[in-house]
């Protein structure tokens, strides 16, 4: 079963890579492809749960691009289920398959291997990053988190956002918001556990002033930031 999933993933990844290359050749490529995620780590889910803890200090060591890709995939990635039909499913469950979750990566220059400093949208369909803002935004981001200055020192952060209107369209305003927030929780927890399995430290930050965060990161107005997850290595 596992080897079939890997085989399917390989076939789909090749087709995604071709799509990206095609986009490049057509001159409208703005995406950075991420390394193919592994579907088979060596740390048990029980060990990841038992060792997860909140960290508010990180070393200055950068994350690898493979780690960044793995974390984003864990939070909102896609799993190919059939190479012939191209069928896929998401890593996280979603009420009525409305998929309200959007992830954004925030990094400094060289804090995520060769990625330039900026804010990137994670594109699940291509397992790729699309830049939405230039420059190191970690300081203004930490100010938007009610001045929690340690956040600026985390090499990367992942914003877990929800587009409530997607869930509201099928579940109504009240349940739609509940489902959006709940699905953000699913994404958050997957990222925390995946980080532990990679030997990385994290913190979930909910102390956010939304308006300041929109300005700091140039997030699209339809995406409500629910939490951000800081990620780095032990100091
Ligand atoms: C929704 C949510 C919001 C949080 N917001 C913050 C925050 O703004 N700043 C912070 O330092 N920790 C934040 N935390 C982390 C909690 O303080 C932490 O999980 C708690 O103290 C328990 O410690 P542990 O995670 O090590 O078990 C948040 C956690 C959650 C789940």
PDB file of C-alpha atoms and ligand atoms in Angstrom:
ATOM      1  CA  UNK A   1       0.000   0.000   0.000  1.00  0.00           C
ATOM      2  CA  UNK A   2       2.744   2.410   1.055  1.00  0.00           C
ATOM      3  CA  UNK A   3       4.919   1.606  -1.950  1.00  0.00           C
ATOM      4  CA  UNK A   4       1.908   2.098  -4.242  1.00  0.00           C
ATOM      5  CA  UNK A   5       1.309   5.553  -2.708  1.00  0.00           C
ATOM      6  CA  UNK A   6       4.981   6.405  -3.228  1.00  0.00           C
ATOM      7  CA  UNK A   7       4.814   5.165  -6.808  1.00  0.00           C
ATOM      8  CA  UNK A   8       1.708   7.242  -7.465  1.00  0.00           C
ATOM      9  CA  UNK A   9       3.372  10.254  -5.826  1.00  0.00           C
ATOM     10  CA  UNK A  10       6.396   9.889  -8.070  1.00  0.00           C
ATOM     11  CA  UNK A  11       4.216   9.815 -11.209  1.00  0.00           C
ATOM     12  CA  UNK A  12       2.194  12.852 -10.116  1.00  0.00           C
ATOM     13  CA  UNK A  13       5.331  14.746  -9.009  1.00  0.00           C
ATOM     14  CA  UNK A  14       6.867  14.249 -12.428  1.00  0.00           C
ATOM     15  CA  UNK A  15       3.715  15.622 -14.026  1.00  0.00           C
ATOM     16  CA  UNK A  16       3.742  18.592 -11.589  1.00  0.00           C
ATOM     17  CA  UNK A  17       7.400  19.265 -12.404  1.00  0.00           C
ATOM     18  CA  UNK A  18       6.537  19.228 -16.093  1.00  0.00           C
ATOM     19  CA  UNK A  19       3.678  21.655 -15.448  1.00  0.00           C
ATOM     20  CA  UNK A  20       6.028  24.009 -13.623  1.00  0.00           C
ATOM     21  CA  UNK A  21       8.642  23.752 -16.351  1.00  0.00           C
ATOM     22  CA  UNK A  22       5.954  24.482 -18.931  1.00  0.00           C
ATOM     23  CA  UNK A  23       4.812  27.496 -16.941  1.00  0.00           C
ATOM     24  CA  UNK A  24       8.448  28.684 -16.835  1.00  0.00           C
ATOM     25  CA  UNK A  25       8.797  28.312 -20.581  1.00  0.00           C
ATOM     26  CA  UNK A  26       5.581  30.288 -21.100  1.00  0.00           C
ATOM     27  CA  UNK A  27       7.131  33.109 -19.109  1.00  0.00           C
ATOM     28  CA  UNK A  28       4.640  33.301 -16.221  1.00  0.00           C
ATOM     29  CA  UNK A  29       6.321  31.089 -13.684  1.00  0.00           C
ATOM     30  CA  UNK A  30       6.337  32.676 -10.274  1.00  0.00           C
ATOM     31  CA  UNK A  31       6.488  29.426  -8.352  1.00  0.00           C
ATOM     32  CA  UNK A  32       9.384  27.757  -6.550  1.00  0.00           C
ATOM     33  CA  UNK A  33       9.046  23.979  -6.600  1.00  0.00           C
ATOM     34  CA  UNK A  34       9.554  22.226  -3.238  1.00  0.00           C
ATOM     35  CA  UNK A  35      11.314  18.869  -2.850  1.00  0.00           C
ATOM     36  CA  UNK A  36       8.952  15.905  -2.970  1.00  0.00           C
ATOM     37  CA  UNK A  37       7.681  15.193   0.579  1.00  0.00           C
ATOM     38  CA  UNK A  38       8.569  11.936   2.225  1.00  0.00           C
ATOM     39  CA  UNK A  39       5.623   9.695   3.147  1.00  0.00           C
ATOM     40  CA  UNK A  40       7.636   7.544   5.520  1.00  0.00           C
ATOM     41  CA  UNK A  41       9.514   9.114   8.463  1.00  0.00           C
ATOM     42  CA  UNK A  42      11.427   7.346  11.227  1.00  0.00           C
ATOM     43  CA  UNK A  43       9.802   8.964  14.320  1.00  0.00           C
ATOM     44  CA  UNK A  44       6.522   7.489  15.584  1.00  0.00           C
ATOM     45  CA  UNK A  45       3.477   9.714  15.928  1.00  0.00           C
ATOM     46  CA  UNK A  46       3.414   8.815  19.661  1.00  0.00           C
ATOM     47  CA  UNK A  47       6.994  10.018  20.094  1.00  0.00           C
ATOM     48  CA  UNK A  48       6.236  13.236  18.220  1.00  0.00           C
ATOM     49  CA  UNK A  49       3.199  13.871  20.467  1.00  0.00           C
ATOM     50  CA  UNK A  50       5.098  13.019  23.659  1.00  0.00           C
ATOM     51  CA  UNK A  51       8.048  15.305  22.864  1.00  0.00           C
ATOM     52  CA  UNK A  52       6.130  18.286  21.444  1.00  0.00           C
ATOM     53  CA  UNK A  53       6.539  21.365  23.579  1.00  0.00           C
ATOM     54  CA  UNK A  54       6.343  25.117  23.097  1.00  0.00           C
ATOM     55  CA  UNK A  55       9.673  26.791  22.235  1.00  0.00           C
ATOM     56  CA  UNK A  56      10.185  30.551  22.337  1.00  0.00           C
ATOM     57  CA  UNK A  57      13.916  30.596  21.512  1.00  0.00           C
ATOM     58  CA  UNK A  58      15.647  29.218  18.422  1.00  0.00           C
ATOM     59  CA  UNK A  59      19.168  28.913  17.084  1.00  0.00           C
ATOM     60  CA  UNK A  60      20.114  30.958  14.030  1.00  0.00           C
ATOM     61  CA  UNK A  61      20.574  27.751  11.996  1.00  0.00           C
ATOM     62  CA  UNK A  62      18.530  27.861   8.792  1.00  0.00           C
ATOM     63  CA  UNK A  63      15.945  25.240   7.915  1.00  0.00           C
ATOM     64  CA  UNK A  64      16.475  23.152   4.809  1.00  0.00           C
ATOM     65  CA  UNK A  65      14.116  23.594   1.896  1.00  0.00           C
ATOM     66  CA  UNK A  66      13.224  19.910   2.306  1.00  0.00           C
ATOM     67  CA  UNK A  67      12.103  20.564   5.891  1.00  0.00           C
ATOM     68  CA  UNK A  68      10.082  23.598   4.794  1.00  0.00           C
ATOM     69  CA  UNK A  69       8.378  21.548   2.073  1.00  0.00           C
ATOM     70  CA  UNK A  70       7.654  18.709   4.468  1.00  0.00           C
ATOM     71  CA  UNK A  71       6.078  21.065   7.052  1.00  0.00           C
ATOM     72  CA  UNK A  72       3.853  22.758   4.490  1.00  0.00           C
ATOM     73  CA  UNK A  73       2.830  19.428   3.014  1.00  0.00           C
ATOM     74  CA  UNK A  74       1.928  18.190   6.528  1.00  0.00           C
ATOM     75  CA  UNK A  75      -0.200  21.309   7.062  1.00  0.00           C
ATOM     76  CA  UNK A  76      -2.145  21.428   3.805  1.00  0.00           C
ATOM     77  CA  UNK A  77      -0.546  19.071   1.277  1.00  0.00           C
ATOM     78  CA  UNK A  78      -2.051  16.804  -1.296  1.00  0.00           C
ATOM     79  CA  UNK A  79      -1.682  13.053  -1.552  1.00  0.00           C
ATOM     80  CA  UNK A  80      -2.089  11.528  -4.987  1.00  0.00           C
ATOM     81  CA  UNK A  81      -4.304   8.462  -4.808  1.00  0.00           C
ATOM     82  CA  UNK A  82      -4.481   7.383  -8.441  1.00  0.00           C
ATOM     83  CA  UNK A  83      -1.841   8.172 -11.049  1.00  0.00           C
ATOM     84  CA  UNK A  84      -4.060   7.211 -13.979  1.00  0.00           C
ATOM     85  CA  UNK A  85      -7.078   9.358 -13.132  1.00  0.00           C
ATOM     86  CA  UNK A  86      -4.996  12.013 -11.316  1.00  0.00           C
ATOM     87  CA  UNK A  87      -7.223  11.637  -8.218  1.00  0.00           C
ATOM     88  CA  UNK A  88      -5.863  13.219  -5.039  1.00  0.00           C
ATOM     89  CA  UNK A  89      -6.813  13.871  -1.446  1.00  0.00           C
ATOM     90  CA  UNK A  90      -5.624  16.357   1.181  1.00  0.00           C
ATOM     91  CA  UNK A  91      -3.515  15.486   4.200  1.00  0.00           C
ATOM     92  CA  UNK A  92      -6.056  17.234   6.469  1.00  0.00           C
ATOM     93  CA  UNK A  93      -9.779  16.459   6.505  1.00  0.00           C
ATOM     94  CA  UNK A  94     -12.202  19.156   5.398  1.00  0.00           C
ATOM     95  CA  UNK A  95     -15.948  19.586   6.055  1.00  0.00           C
ATOM     96  CA  UNK A  96     -17.747  18.929   2.754  1.00  0.00           C
ATOM     97  CA  UNK A  97     -14.361  19.150   0.999  1.00  0.00           C
ATOM     98  CA  UNK A  98     -14.502  22.944   1.024  1.00  0.00           C
ATOM     99  CA  UNK A  99     -10.781  23.270   1.883  1.00  0.00           C
ATOM    100  CA  UNK A 100     -10.803  26.705   3.554  1.00  0.00           C
ATOM    101  CA  UNK A 101      -7.161  26.512   4.716  1.00  0.00           C
ATOM    102  CA  UNK A 102      -4.334  28.556   3.164  1.00  0.00           C
ATOM    103  CA  UNK A 103      -0.735  28.505   4.397  1.00  0.00           C
ATOM    104  CA  UNK A 104       1.909  31.228   4.073  1.00  0.00           C
ATOM    105  CA  UNK A 105       5.617  30.863   4.751  1.00  0.00           C
ATOM    106  CA  UNK A 106       7.547  33.805   6.213  1.00  0.00           C
ATOM    107  CA  UNK A 107      11.361  33.662   6.140  1.00  0.00           C
ATOM    108  CA  UNK A 108      14.399  35.893   6.296  1.00  0.00           C
ATOM    109  CA  UNK A 109      17.305  35.944   3.841  1.00  0.00           C
ATOM    110  CA  UNK A 110      18.911  32.490   4.006  1.00  0.00           C
ATOM    111  CA  UNK A 111      16.792  31.280   6.918  1.00  0.00           C
ATOM    112  CA  UNK A 112      15.153  28.686   4.660  1.00  0.00           C
ATOM    113  CA  UNK A 113      18.209  27.543   2.686  1.00  0.00           C
ATOM    114  CA  UNK A 114      18.292  29.325  -0.705  1.00  0.00           C
ATOM    115  CA  UNK A 115      14.863  30.970  -0.470  1.00  0.00           C
ATOM    116  CA  UNK A 116      14.989  34.757  -0.686  1.00  0.00           C
ATOM    117  CA  UNK A 117      13.521  36.637   2.266  1.00  0.00           C
ATOM    118  CA  UNK A 118       9.812  37.156   1.854  1.00  0.00           C
ATOM    119  CA  UNK A 119       6.297  35.869   2.272  1.00  0.00           C
ATOM    120  CA  UNK A 120       5.217  32.898   0.168  1.00  0.00           C
ATOM    121  CA  UNK A 121       1.865  31.258  -0.451  1.00  0.00           C
ATOM    122  CA  UNK A 122       1.954  27.456  -0.353  1.00  0.00           C
ATOM    123  CA  UNK A 123       0.352  26.051  -3.516  1.00  0.00           C
ATOM    124  CA  UNK A 124      -0.827  22.537  -2.557  1.00  0.00           C
ATOM    125  CA  UNK A 125      -1.660  21.462  -6.127  1.00  0.00           C
ATOM    126  CA  UNK A 126       1.927  22.020  -7.269  1.00  0.00           C
ATOM    127  CA  UNK A 127       3.650  21.528  -3.904  1.00  0.00           C
ATOM    128  CA  UNK A 128       5.332  24.853  -4.607  1.00  0.00           C
ATOM    129  CA  UNK A 129       5.741  28.354  -3.200  1.00  0.00           C
ATOM    130  CA  UNK A 130       4.506  31.558  -4.813  1.00  0.00           C
ATOM    131  CA  UNK A 131       6.006  34.774  -3.471  1.00  0.00           C
ATOM    132  CA  UNK A 132       3.512  37.418  -2.396  1.00  0.00           C
ATOM    133  CA  UNK A 133       5.846  39.907  -0.649  1.00  0.00           C
ATOM    134  CA  UNK A 134       9.578  40.691  -0.728  1.00  0.00           C
ATOM    135  CA  UNK A 135      12.024  41.243   2.101  1.00  0.00           C
ATOM    136  CA  UNK A 136      12.465  40.095   5.668  1.00  0.00           C
ATOM    137  CA  UNK A 137       9.098  40.759   7.326  1.00  0.00           C
ATOM    138  CA  UNK A 138       9.784  38.898  10.564  1.00  0.00           C
ATOM    139  CA  UNK A 139      10.153  42.049  12.729  1.00  0.00           C
ATOM    140  CA  UNK A 140       6.894  43.718  11.643  1.00  0.00           C
ATOM    141  CA  UNK A 141       5.277  40.272  11.933  1.00  0.00           C
ATOM    142  CA  UNK A 142       6.426  39.979  15.562  1.00  0.00           C
ATOM    143  CA  UNK A 143       5.115  43.501  16.274  1.00  0.00           C
ATOM    144  CA  UNK A 144       1.744  42.391  14.850  1.00  0.00           C
ATOM    145  CA  UNK A 145       1.871  39.525  17.348  1.00  0.00           C
ATOM    146  CA  UNK A 146       1.445  41.994  20.188  1.00  0.00           C
ATOM    147  CA  UNK A 147       5.182  42.677  20.376  1.00  0.00           C
ATOM    148  CA  UNK A 148       6.308  39.101  21.070  1.00  0.00           C
ATOM    149  CA  UNK A 149       9.814  39.963  19.889  1.00  0.00           C
ATOM    150  CA  UNK A 150      11.171  36.393  20.034  1.00  0.00           C
ATOM    151  CA  UNK A 151       8.998  35.593  16.983  1.00  0.00           C
ATOM    152  CA  UNK A 152      11.321  37.676  14.766  1.00  0.00           C
ATOM    153  CA  UNK A 153      14.179  35.315  15.654  1.00  0.00           C
ATOM    154  CA  UNK A 154      12.454  32.151  14.447  1.00  0.00           C
ATOM    155  CA  UNK A 155      14.006  31.208  11.077  1.00  0.00           C
ATOM    156  CA  UNK A 156      10.591  30.540   9.562  1.00  0.00           C
ATOM    157  CA  UNK A 157       6.955  30.925  10.479  1.00  0.00           C
ATOM    158  CA  UNK A 158       3.893  29.397   8.860  1.00  0.00           C
ATOM    159  CA  UNK A 159       0.702  31.449   8.881  1.00  0.00           C
ATOM    160  CA  UNK A 160      -2.347  29.192   9.085  1.00  0.00           C
ATOM    161  CA  UNK A 161      -5.213  31.100   7.520  1.00  0.00           C
ATOM    162  CA  UNK A 162      -8.807  30.247   6.653  1.00  0.00           C
ATOM    163  CA  UNK A 163     -11.128  31.540   3.934  1.00  0.00           C
ATOM    164  CA  UNK A 164     -14.378  31.288   5.885  1.00  0.00           C
ATOM    165  CA  UNK A 165     -16.612  31.980   2.868  1.00  0.00           C
ATOM    166  CA  UNK A 166     -15.658  28.600   1.360  1.00  0.00           C
ATOM    167  CA  UNK A 167     -16.974  26.695   4.385  1.00  0.00           C
ATOM    168  CA  UNK A 168     -19.862  29.132   4.894  1.00  0.00           C
ATOM    169  CA  UNK A 169     -21.093  28.475   1.355  1.00  0.00           C
ATOM    170  CA  UNK A 170     -22.029  24.894   2.237  1.00  0.00           C
ATOM    171  CA  UNK A 171     -22.445  25.012   6.023  1.00  0.00           C
ATOM    172  CA  UNK A 172     -23.883  28.468   6.760  1.00  0.00           C
ATOM    173  CA  UNK A 173     -22.214  31.404   8.550  1.00  0.00           C
ATOM    174  CA  UNK A 174     -21.930  29.976  12.045  1.00  0.00           C
ATOM    175  CA  UNK A 175     -20.845  26.407  11.263  1.00  0.00           C
ATOM    176  CA  UNK A 176     -18.693  27.711   8.412  1.00  0.00           C
ATOM    177  CA  UNK A 177     -16.587  29.749  10.831  1.00  0.00           C
ATOM    178  CA  UNK A 178     -16.431  26.849  13.294  1.00  0.00           C
ATOM    179  CA  UNK A 179     -15.248  24.499  10.567  1.00  0.00           C
ATOM    180  CA  UNK A 180     -12.671  26.987   9.248  1.00  0.00           C
ATOM    181  CA  UNK A 181     -11.167  27.462  12.715  1.00  0.00           C
ATOM    182  CA  UNK A 182     -11.268  23.736  13.396  1.00  0.00           C
ATOM    183  CA  UNK A 183      -9.509  22.927  10.133  1.00  0.00           C
ATOM    184  CA  UNK A 184      -6.846  25.511  10.988  1.00  0.00           C
ATOM    185  CA  UNK A 185      -6.368  23.498  14.201  1.00  0.00           C
ATOM    186  CA  UNK A 186      -5.894  20.339  12.159  1.00  0.00           C
ATOM    187  CA  UNK A 187      -3.262  22.039  10.007  1.00  0.00           C
ATOM    188  CA  UNK A 188      -1.547  23.554  13.047  1.00  0.00           C
ATOM    189  CA  UNK A 189      -1.289  20.227  14.878  1.00  0.00           C
ATOM    190  CA  UNK A 190       0.003  18.402  11.805  1.00  0.00           C
ATOM    191  CA  UNK A 191       2.739  21.028  11.424  1.00  0.00           C
ATOM    192  CA  UNK A 192       3.712  20.749  15.118  1.00  0.00           C
ATOM    193  CA  UNK A 193       3.950  16.951  14.968  1.00  0.00           C
ATOM    194  CA  UNK A 194       5.740  16.929  11.629  1.00  0.00           C
ATOM    195  CA  UNK A 195       8.255  19.436  13.037  1.00  0.00           C
ATOM    196  CA  UNK A 196       8.910  17.179  16.030  1.00  0.00           C
ATOM    197  CA  UNK A 197       9.436  14.229  13.703  1.00  0.00           C
ATOM    198  CA  UNK A 198      12.059  16.339  11.891  1.00  0.00           C
ATOM    199  CA  UNK A 199      13.750  17.305  15.187  1.00  0.00           C
ATOM    200  CA  UNK A 200      12.501  20.889  14.991  1.00  0.00           C
ATOM    201  CA  UNK A 201      11.005  23.174  17.672  1.00  0.00           C
ATOM    202  CA  UNK A 202       7.742  25.096  17.308  1.00  0.00           C
ATOM    203  CA  UNK A 203       5.267  27.438  18.919  1.00  0.00           C
ATOM    204  CA  UNK A 204       1.663  28.140  17.978  1.00  0.00           C
ATOM    205  CA  UNK A 205       0.982  31.873  18.246  1.00  0.00           C
ATOM    206  CA  UNK A 206      -2.585  33.105  18.493  1.00  0.00           C
ATOM    207  CA  UNK A 207      -1.827  36.522  19.992  1.00  0.00           C
ATOM    208  CA  UNK A 208      -2.214  38.371  16.681  1.00  0.00           C
ATOM    209  CA  UNK A 209      -3.513  41.830  15.756  1.00  0.00           C
ATOM    210  CA  UNK A 210      -5.055  40.919  12.425  1.00  0.00           C
ATOM    211  CA  UNK A 211      -4.931  44.373  10.804  1.00  0.00           C
ATOM    212  CA  UNK A 212      -1.223  44.764  11.612  1.00  0.00           C
ATOM    213  CA  UNK A 213      -0.466  41.276  10.302  1.00  0.00           C
ATOM    214  CA  UNK A 214      -2.266  41.972   7.003  1.00  0.00           C
ATOM    215  CA  UNK A 215      -0.087  45.064   6.574  1.00  0.00           C
ATOM    216  CA  UNK A 216       3.155  43.369   7.655  1.00  0.00           C
ATOM    217  CA  UNK A 217       2.765  40.379   5.342  1.00  0.00           C
ATOM    218  CA  UNK A 218       0.484  41.697   2.579  1.00  0.00           C
ATOM    219  CA  UNK A 219      -1.933  38.839   3.133  1.00  0.00           C
ATOM    220  CA  UNK A 220      -5.033  38.729   0.898  1.00  0.00           C
ATOM    221  CA  UNK A 221      -8.049  40.235   2.659  1.00  0.00           C
ATOM    222  CA  UNK A 222     -10.221  37.105   2.211  1.00  0.00           C
ATOM    223  CA  UNK A 223      -7.787  35.005   4.268  1.00  0.00           C
ATOM    224  CA  UNK A 224      -8.294  35.261   8.033  1.00  0.00           C
ATOM    225  CA  UNK A 225      -5.052  34.509   9.909  1.00  0.00           C
ATOM    226  CA  UNK A 226      -5.950  32.049  12.693  1.00  0.00           C
ATOM    227  CA  UNK A 227      -2.525  31.250  14.144  1.00  0.00           C
ATOM    228  CA  UNK A 228       1.088  31.367  13.107  1.00  0.00           C
ATOM    229  CA  UNK A 229       3.553  28.587  13.826  1.00  0.00           C
ATOM    230  CA  UNK A 230       7.160  29.556  14.505  1.00  0.00           C
ATOM    231  CA  UNK A 231       9.701  26.878  13.567  1.00  0.00           C
ATOM    232  CA  UNK A 232      13.416  26.517  14.225  1.00  0.00           C
ATOM    233  CA  UNK A 233      16.134  24.471  15.877  1.00  0.00           C
ATOM    234  CA  UNK A 234      17.062  24.314  19.566  1.00  0.00           C
ATOM    235  CA  UNK A 235      19.454  27.146  20.559  1.00  0.00           C
TER     236      UNK A 235
HETATM  237  C1  LIG B   1      -4.441  28.704  20.017  1.00  0.00           C
HETATM  238  C2  LIG B   1      -3.124  28.920  20.739  1.00  0.00           C
HETATM  239  C3  LIG B   1      -2.610  30.195  20.839  1.00  0.00           C
HETATM  240  C4  LIG B   1      -1.376  30.409  21.474  1.00  0.00           C
HETATM  241  N1  LIG B   1      -0.844  31.669  21.470  1.00  0.00           N
HETATM  242  C5  LIG B   1       0.387  31.862  21.980  1.00  0.00           C
HETATM  243  C6  LIG B   1       1.013  33.134  21.884  1.00  0.00           C
HETATM  244  O1  LIG B   1       0.459  34.087  21.343  1.00  0.00           O
HETATM  245  N2  LIG B   1       2.262  33.258  22.392  1.00  0.00           N
HETATM  246  C7  LIG B   1       2.936  32.229  22.989  1.00  0.00           C
HETATM  247  O2  LIG B   1       4.073  32.424  23.407  1.00  0.00           O
HETATM  248  N3  LIG B   1       2.364  31.002  23.102  1.00  0.00           N
HETATM  249  C8  LIG B   1       1.122  30.794  22.592  1.00  0.00           C
HETATM  250  N4  LIG B   1       0.552  29.541  22.653  1.00  0.00           N
HETATM  251  C9  LIG B   1       1.297  28.434  23.280  1.00  0.00           C
HETATM  252  C10 LIG B   1       0.751  28.116  24.677  1.00  0.00           C
HETATM  253  O3  LIG B   1       1.128  29.128  25.576  1.00  0.00           O
HETATM  254  C11 LIG B   1       1.317  26.748  25.101  1.00  0.00           C
HETATM  255  O4  LIG B   1       0.832  25.756  24.232  1.00  0.00           O
HETATM  256  C12 LIG B   1       0.938  26.421  26.547  1.00  0.00           C
HETATM  257  O5  LIG B   1       1.653  27.261  27.436  1.00  0.00           O
HETATM  258  C13 LIG B   1       1.216  24.958  26.911  1.00  0.00           C
HETATM  259  O6  LIG B   1       2.584  24.656  26.778  1.00  0.00           O
HETATM  260  P1  LIG B   1       3.103  23.471  25.815  1.00  0.00           P
HETATM  261  O7  LIG B   1       2.693  23.814  24.407  1.00  0.00           O
HETATM  262  O8  LIG B   1       4.616  23.470  25.955  1.00  0.00           O
HETATM  263  O9  LIG B   1       2.481  22.222  26.261  1.00  0.00           O
HETATM  264  C14 LIG B   1      -0.675  29.320  22.046  1.00  0.00           C
HETATM  265  C15 LIG B   1      -1.215  28.022  21.952  1.00  0.00           C
HETATM  266  C16 LIG B   1      -2.417  27.832  21.300  1.00  0.00           C
HETATM  267  C17 LIG B   1      -2.956  26.425  21.170  1.00  0.00           C
END
